CSV table of C-alpha atoms in Angstrom, one decimal:
chain,number,residue,atom,x,y,z
A,1,MET,CA,151.8,155.8,189.1
A,2,MET,CA,154.9,154.3,187.5
A,3,GLN,CA,156.9,155.0,190.7
A,4,LYS,CA,154.4,153.0,192.7
A,5,ILE,CA,154.6,150.1,190.2
A,6,LEU,CA,158.4,150.1,190.3
A,7,ARG,CA,158.3,150.2,194.1
A,8,ILE,CA,156.0,147.2,194.2
A,9,MET,CA,158.2,145.3,191.7
A,10,ALA,CA,161.3,146.0,193.8
A,11,VAL,CA,159.7,144.8,197.0
A,12,SER,CA,158.5,141.7,195.3
A,13,ALA,CA,161.9,141.0,193.9
A,14,VAL,CA,163.5,141.3,197.3
A,15,PHE,CA,161.0,138.8,198.7
A,16,TRP,CA,161.4,136.4,195.7
A,17,VAL,CA,165.2,136.4,195.9
A,18,GLY,CA,165.3,136.0,199.6
A,19,SER,CA,162.7,133.2,199.7
A,20,VAL,CA,164.7,131.0,197.3
A,21,SER,CA,168.1,131.5,198.9
A,22,ALA,CA,169.6,128.4,200.4
A,23,ASP,CA,170.5,128.4,204.1
A,24,PRO,CA,172.4,125.6,205.9
A,25,GLY,CA,170.3,126.1,209.0
A,26,CYS,CA,167.0,125.6,207.2
A,27,GLN,CA,166.0,122.0,206.7
A,28,ASN,CA,163.8,120.8,203.8
A,29,ALA,CA,161.0,118.6,205.3
A,30,GLU,CA,159.9,117.5,201.8
A,31,VAL,CA,156.3,118.1,202.7
A,32,ILE,CA,155.3,118.9,199.1
A,33,GLY,CA,155.6,115.5,197.6
A,34,GLY,CA,155.0,111.9,198.6
A,35,LYS,CA,154.7,112.7,202.2
A,36,LEU,CA,151.3,114.2,201.5
A,37,ILE,CA,150.2,110.6,201.3
A,38,THR,CA,152.7,108.5,203.3
A,39,ASP,CA,153.1,110.7,206.4
A,40,ILE,CA,149.4,111.4,207.0
A,41,CYS,CA,147.3,109.5,209.6
A,42,TRP,CA,144.5,108.5,207.3
A,43,SER,CA,142.7,106.6,210.0
A,44,CYS,CA,142.5,109.8,212.0
A,45,ILE,CA,139.7,111.0,209.7
A,46,PHE,CA,137.3,108.6,211.3
A,47,PRO,CA,134.7,108.4,212.7
A,48,ILE,CA,132.6,110.0,210.0
A,49,LYS,CA,129.0,110.9,210.9
A,50,VAL,CA,126.2,111.2,208.4
A,51,ALA,CA,122.7,112.3,209.6
A,52,GLY,CA,124.1,112.2,213.2
A,53,VAL,CA,125.0,108.5,213.0
A,54,PRO,CA,128.6,107.2,212.9
A,55,ILE,CA,129.0,105.2,209.7
A,56,SER,CA,132.6,104.2,210.1
A,57,GLY,CA,134.9,103.2,212.9
A,58,GLY,CA,138.6,103.7,213.1
A,59,GLY,CA,138.9,103.8,216.9
A,60,GLY,CA,138.6,107.6,217.1
A,61,SER,CA,136.2,109.8,219.0
A,62,PHE,CA,134.3,113.0,218.2
A,63,PRO,CA,133.7,116.1,220.3
A,64,SER,CA,130.8,116.2,222.7
A,65,GLU,CA,129.7,119.5,221.1
A,66,ALA,CA,129.4,117.8,217.7
A,67,VAL,CA,126.1,118.1,215.9
A,68,SER,CA,123.8,115.1,216.5
A,69,ASN,CA,120.7,116.3,214.6
A,70,PRO,CA,120.2,114.3,211.3
A,71,LEU,CA,118.7,117.2,209.3
A,72,CYS,CA,119.8,120.8,208.9
A,73,MET,CA,119.0,123.9,206.8
A,74,CYS,CA,121.2,126.6,205.3
A,75,GLU,CA,120.6,129.6,203.0
A,76,ASP,CA,121.9,129.6,199.5
A,77,ASN,CA,123.5,132.6,197.8
A,78,LEU,CA,120.1,134.1,197.2
A,79,GLY,CA,119.1,133.8,200.8
A,80,VAL,CA,116.7,130.9,200.2
A,81,PRO,CA,116.7,128.2,202.9
A,82,ARG,CA,117.7,124.8,201.6
A,83,PRO,CA,117.3,121.6,203.7
A,84,GLY,CA,120.2,119.2,204.0
A,85,VAL,CA,121.8,116.3,205.8
A,86,THR,CA,124.4,116.8,208.5
A,87,THR,CA,127.9,115.4,207.8
A,88,SER,CA,130.7,115.5,210.3
A,89,MET,CA,134.3,114.4,210.3
A,90,TRP,CA,137.9,115.2,211.2
A,91,GLU,CA,139.8,116.9,208.5
A,92,PRO,CA,143.5,117.9,208.1
A,93,ALA,CA,143.0,121.6,207.8
A,94,ARG,CA,146.2,123.4,208.9
A,95,LEU,CA,150.0,123.0,209.3
A,96,VAL,CA,152.1,124.8,211.9
A,97,GLU,CA,155.9,124.7,211.8
A,98,PHE,CA,158.3,125.9,214.5
A,99,GLN,CA,161.6,127.2,213.6
A,100,ARG,CA,164.7,128.6,215.4
A,101,VAL,CA,165.9,130.3,212.2
A,102,PRO,CA,163.8,133.4,211.5
A,103,GLY,CA,162.1,133.1,208.1
A,104,CYS,CA,163.0,129.5,207.5
A,105,SER,CA,160.3,127.4,206.0
A,106,SER,CA,160.8,123.7,206.0
A,107,VAL,CA,157.3,123.2,204.6
A,108,LEU,CA,158.2,125.2,201.5
A,109,ASN,CA,161.2,123.0,200.7
A,110,GLY,CA,163.7,124.7,203.0
A,111,VAL,CA,163.5,128.2,201.5
A,112,ARG,CA,164.2,131.2,203.8
A,113,PHE,CA,162.3,134.5,203.8
A,114,PRO,CA,164.5,137.6,204.2
A,115,PHE,CA,164.2,138.2,208.0
A,116,ASP,CA,167.3,139.0,210.0
A,117,ARG,CA,168.4,136.9,212.9
A,118,THR,CA,167.7,139.5,215.6
A,119,ASN,CA,165.3,137.1,217.3
A,120,GLN,CA,167.1,133.8,216.8
A,121,GLY,CA,165.2,130.9,218.3
A,122,HIS,CA,166.6,128.4,220.7
A,123,HIS,CA,165.6,125.2,222.5
A,124,GLY,CA,165.7,125.1,226.3
A,125,MET,CA,168.1,122.6,227.9
A,126,GLY,CA,167.1,122.9,231.6
A,127,ASP,CA,166.0,119.3,231.8
A,128,MET,CA,166.7,118.8,235.5
A,129,ASP,CA,166.1,122.2,237.2
A,130,GLY,CA,164.0,124.0,234.6
A,131,GLY,CA,166.4,126.9,234.7
A,132,ASP,CA,166.6,127.5,231.0
A,133,GLY,CA,164.0,128.8,228.5
A,134,SER,CA,163.1,128.3,224.9
A,135,PHE,CA,161.8,130.4,222.0
A,136,MET,CA,160.7,129.4,218.5
A,137,HIS,CA,159.1,131.2,215.6
A,138,TYR,CA,156.1,129.7,213.8
A,139,HIS,CA,154.5,129.7,210.4
A,140,TYR,CA,150.8,128.8,210.0
A,141,TYR,CA,149.6,127.3,206.8
A,142,ALA,CA,146.2,126.5,205.2
A,143,PHE,CA,146.4,122.8,204.5
A,144,PRO,CA,143.0,121.6,203.1
A,145,LEU,CA,144.4,118.2,202.2
A,146,LEU,CA,141.0,116.6,201.5
A,147,VAL,CA,140.1,119.5,199.2
A,148,MET,CA,143.5,119.3,197.5
A,149,LEU,CA,143.1,115.6,196.8
A,150,ASP,CA,139.3,115.9,196.0
A,151,LEU,CA,138.4,113.5,198.8
A,152,PHE,CA,135.2,113.5,200.9
A,153,ILE,CA,134.7,117.2,201.1
A,154,LYS,CA,132.3,119.2,198.9
A,155,GLN,CA,132.9,122.8,198.3
A,156,THR,CA,129.7,123.6,200.4
A,157,SER,CA,131.4,121.9,203.3
A,158,ASN,CA,134.6,123.9,203.0
A,159,ALA,CA,134.2,126.2,206.0
A,160,ASP,CA,136.8,128.8,205.1
A,161,GLY,CA,137.2,128.5,201.4
A,162,TYR,CA,140.8,127.6,201.2
A,163,MET,CA,141.6,125.3,198.3
A,164,ASP,CA,145.4,124.8,198.4
A,165,LEU,CA,148.5,125.0,200.6
A,166,ASP,CA,148.9,128.7,201.5
A,167,ILE,CA,150.9,130.6,204.2
A,168,MET,CA,148.5,132.4,206.5
A,169,TYR,CA,150.6,133.8,209.4
A,170,MET,CA,154.3,134.4,210.2
A,171,SER,CA,155.3,135.1,213.8
A,172,GLU,CA,158.3,137.2,212.6
A,173,LEU,CA,155.8,139.9,211.7
A,174,ASP,CA,154.0,139.8,215.0
A,175,PRO,CA,155.6,142.0,217.7
A,176,THR,CA,153.6,140.2,220.5
A,177,TRP,CA,155.2,136.8,219.8
A,178,ASN,CA,158.7,137.7,221.2
A,179,ASN,CA,157.5,140.2,223.9
A,180,ASP,CA,155.6,138.7,226.9
A,181,GLU,CA,154.5,142.1,228.2
A,182,LEU,CA,153.0,143.2,224.9
A,183,ALA,CA,151.3,139.9,224.6
A,184,PHE,CA,149.8,140.4,228.1
A,185,PHE,CA,148.4,143.8,227.3
A,186,THR,CA,146.8,142.5,224.1
A,187,ASN,CA,145.1,139.8,226.1
A,188,PRO,CA,144.2,141.4,229.5
A,189,GLU,CA,142.1,138.4,230.7
A,190,ALA,CA,145.4,136.7,231.4
A,191,ALA,CA,145.5,138.7,234.7
A,192,ALA,CA,142.5,136.8,236.0
A,193,VAL,CA,144.2,133.4,235.7
A,194,ALA,CA,147.8,134.5,236.5
A,195,ASN,CA,147.8,133.0,240.0
A,196,PRO,CA,148.7,129.7,241.7
A,197,ILE,CA,145.1,128.5,242.1
A,198,ALA,CA,144.4,128.8,238.4
A,199,ALA,CA,147.6,127.1,237.6
A,200,ALA,CA,146.8,124.2,240.0
A,201,ALA,CA,143.5,123.7,238.3
A,202,CYS,CA,145.3,122.7,235.1
A,203,THR,CA,146.2,119.4,236.8
A,204,ALA,CA,142.6,118.3,236.3
A,205,ASP,CA,142.8,119.3,232.6
A,206,ALA,CA,146.1,117.4,232.3
A,207,VAL,CA,144.5,114.2,233.6
A,208,SER,CA,141.4,114.6,231.5
A,209,SER,CA,143.3,115.5,228.3
A,210,THR,CA,145.6,112.5,228.6
A,211,ALA,CA,142.4,110.4,228.7
A,212,GLY,CA,141.4,112.1,225.5
A,213,LYS,CA,138.9,114.6,226.9
A,214,PRO,CA,140.2,118.2,227.3
A,215,LEU,CA,138.2,120.4,229.7
A,216,LYS,CA,136.8,123.3,227.7
A,217,GLN,CA,135.8,125.2,230.9
A,218,LEU,CA,139.5,125.6,231.8
A,219,PHE,CA,140.2,127.8,228.8
A,220,TRP,CA,143.6,129.0,230.2
A,221,CYS,CA,145.0,125.4,230.4
A,222,ALA,CA,146.7,123.2,227.8
A,223,GLY,CA,146.6,120.0,229.8
A,224,SER,CA,150.0,118.5,230.6
A,225,TRP,CA,151.7,120.9,228.3
A,226,GLY,CA,151.3,124.0,230.6
A,227,THR,CA,149.2,127.2,230.6
A,228,LEU,CA,148.2,129.2,227.5
A,229,TYR,CA,149.0,132.7,228.7
A,230,PRO,CA,150.8,134.8,227.5
A,231,PHE,CA,150.3,134.2,223.8
A,232,SER,CA,154.0,134.4,223.1
A,233,GLY,CA,156.8,132.1,222.0
A,234,ASN,CA,158.8,132.4,225.2
A,235,GLN,CA,158.8,129.5,227.7
A,236,ASN,CA,160.6,129.2,231.0
A,237,GLY,CA,162.3,126.0,231.7
A,238,GLY,CA,163.0,123.9,228.6
A,239,LYS,CA,160.9,120.7,228.8
A,240,GLY,CA,161.9,119.2,225.5
A,241,VAL,CA,161.3,120.2,221.9
A,242,ILE,CA,158.1,118.2,221.5
A,243,ARG,CA,156.4,119.4,224.7
A,244,ASP,CA,157.5,123.0,224.2
A,245,SER,CA,156.3,123.1,220.6
A,246,SER,CA,153.0,121.4,221.5
A,247,LEU,CA,152.2,124.1,224.0
A,248,LEU,CA,153.1,126.7,221.4
A,249,SER,CA,150.9,125.1,218.8
A,250,THR,CA,148.0,125.6,221.3
A,251,ARG,CA,148.9,129.2,221.9
A,252,VAL,CA,149.0,129.8,218.2
A,253,LEU,CA,145.4,128.5,217.8
A,254,ALA,CA,144.2,130.5,220.9
A,255,ALA,CA,145.8,133.7,219.6
A,256,LEU,CA,144.4,133.3,216.1
A,257,HIS,CA,140.9,132.6,217.5
A,258,ARG,CA,141.2,135.7,219.6
A,259,ARG,CA,142.0,137.8,216.5
A,260,GLY,CA,139.3,136.2,214.4
A,261,LEU,CA,141.8,134.5,212.1
A,262,ALA,CA,140.7,131.0,213.1
A,263,TRP,CA,137.1,130.0,213.1
A,264,LYS,CA,134.8,127.6,214.9
A,265,THR,CA,133.6,124.8,212.6
A,266,MET,CA,131.9,122.6,215.2
A,267,GLY,CA,128.4,122.8,216.5
A,268,SER,CA,125.0,123.7,215.0
A,269,GLU,CA,125.9,127.4,214.6
A,270,ALA,CA,128.8,126.5,212.4
A,271,MET,CA,127.1,124.1,210.0
A,272,CYS,CA,126.5,126.6,207.2
A,273,ARG,CA,129.8,128.5,207.6
A,274,GLY,CA,132.6,129.0,210.0
A,275,VAL,CA,131.9,131.4,212.9
A,276,ILE,CA,134.2,133.5,215.0
A,277,SER,CA,135.0,132.2,218.5
A,278,PRO,CA,137.1,134.5,220.7
A,279,THR,CA,138.1,131.6,223.0
A,280,LEU,CA,139.8,128.4,221.8
A,281,PRO,CA,137.3,125.5,221.3
A,282,LYS,CA,139.8,122.9,222.6
A,283,THR,CA,137.8,119.9,221.7
A,284,GLN,CA,137.5,121.0,218.0
A,285,TYR,CA,141.2,120.2,217.4
A,286,LYS,CA,143.6,117.4,217.5
A,287,PHE,CA,147.2,117.0,216.2
A,288,THR,CA,149.6,114.7,214.5
A,289,LEU,CA,153.3,115.2,214.1
A,290,LEU,CA,154.2,115.4,210.4
A,291,HIS,CA,158.0,116.1,210.7
A,292,PRO,CA,160.6,114.9,211.6
A,293,VAL,CA,159.2,111.5,212.7
A,294,PRO,CA,155.5,111.4,211.7
A,295,GLU,CA,152.5,110.0,213.6
A,296,THR,CA,150.8,107.9,211.0
A,297,ASN,CA,148.7,105.6,213.2
A,298,SER,CA,147.2,107.8,215.8
A,299,SER,CA,146.5,111.4,216.8
A,300,HIS,CA,146.6,113.3,220.1
A,301,VAL,CA,144.3,116.0,221.6
A,302,ILE,CA,145.3,119.3,223.2
A,303,GLY,CA,147.2,118.7,226.4
A,304,GLU,CA,147.7,114.9,226.1
A,305,SER,CA,150.9,113.8,227.8
A,306,THR,CA,153.8,113.5,225.4
A,307,LEU,CA,154.7,110.2,227.2
A,308,THR,CA,151.9,108.6,225.3
A,309,TRP,CA,152.9,109.8,221.8
A,310,GLY,CA,155.9,112.0,221.8
A,311,LEU,CA,158.9,109.7,222.6
A,312,ALA,CA,161.7,109.5,220.0
A,313,ARG,CA,160.0,112.0,217.7
A,314,THR,CA,163.0,114.2,217.0
A,315,ILE,CA,166.3,113.6,215.3
A,316,PRO,CA,169.4,115.3,216.7
A,317,ALA,CA,170.9,118.0,214.5
A,318,ILE,CA,168.7,117.4,211.4
A,319,GLY,CA,165.2,117.0,212.9
A,320,GLN,CA,164.6,119.4,215.8
A,321,ASP,CA,162.2,121.9,214.2
A,322,PRO,CA,158.8,120.1,214.3
A,323,ILE,CA,155.8,120.5,211.9
A,324,TYR,CA,152.3,119.5,213.1
A,325,THR,CA,149.2,118.7,211.1
A,326,ILE,CA,146.2,120.4,212.8
A,327,TRP,CA,143.0,118.3,212.5
A,328,ARG,CA,139.7,120.2,212.8
A,329,TRP,CA,136.3,118.8,213.4
A,330,ASN,CA,133.9,120.0,210.7
A,331,ASP,CA,130.1,119.9,211.1
A,332,CYS,CA,128.6,120.5,207.7
A,333,CYS,CA,125.1,120.8,206.2
A,334,ASN,CA,125.1,118.9,202.9
A,335,ASN,CA,122.4,120.3,200.8
């Protein structure tokens, strides 16, 4: 028994020492601090719907699958049905950061977890001929900002129960993220859409997404960013840091939904609690860039052209590892 305890303590010490070590290639994004207020697009919360009626503006839109019924009913802890009023809104729910340095966490003040550099990331530079490629690691965080600040959200409307900033997933521990073949075999439906016709169909999704309406039927498309499959961090033909990382952020969500690690919080079936959705509900999500140059006045949907929001969003040398805030539509039954 004592040997087990000592072994656990030793492993914990290794992770603790490694995580606080400084690294010149790991930038501090200073997320934990004033940027929780200054670098968030607060107008992106709107519109808010109560009893199916929008009660606030803000210029935003809501998904077509959002609940429109004014009343709802959910069971309490004892299984007794309780009536309520539907409440719906956009909430900042997750952070995803992309890093070239394995183990680097700009979100956690630039600390580095003890991973070796065997799979060092890189940005593609094939701007003219698409002859280069890119690879980035990612870290996925719970970021229930409204719960953390005690704003708007009741605990009964907290779909997954997260209360604070917490790391949920690290690609360095996922063997499918750096291996396209392994990623393909874990998602065999990719074979059905791995053809020129399916790829050409993504043109329609690109146009619709840039207009703010991703096509949920084309589940293999990420609008103007590219195709979702395979769920790995490799991309052929570097198309710029922002576009490449935007596609990867969509792959992250799609892969986590497939594994049951991300839930659907939109629609009548999700008003009482989050439900598992094996395919990505594209209209449930939107993004804002948090770092290095934040989007504070608007958001963008999955697949929206980077020409409308992504220009001049990186800083050479010191700001090329982006962090995105993932906004999630939440339909809740307030009772």
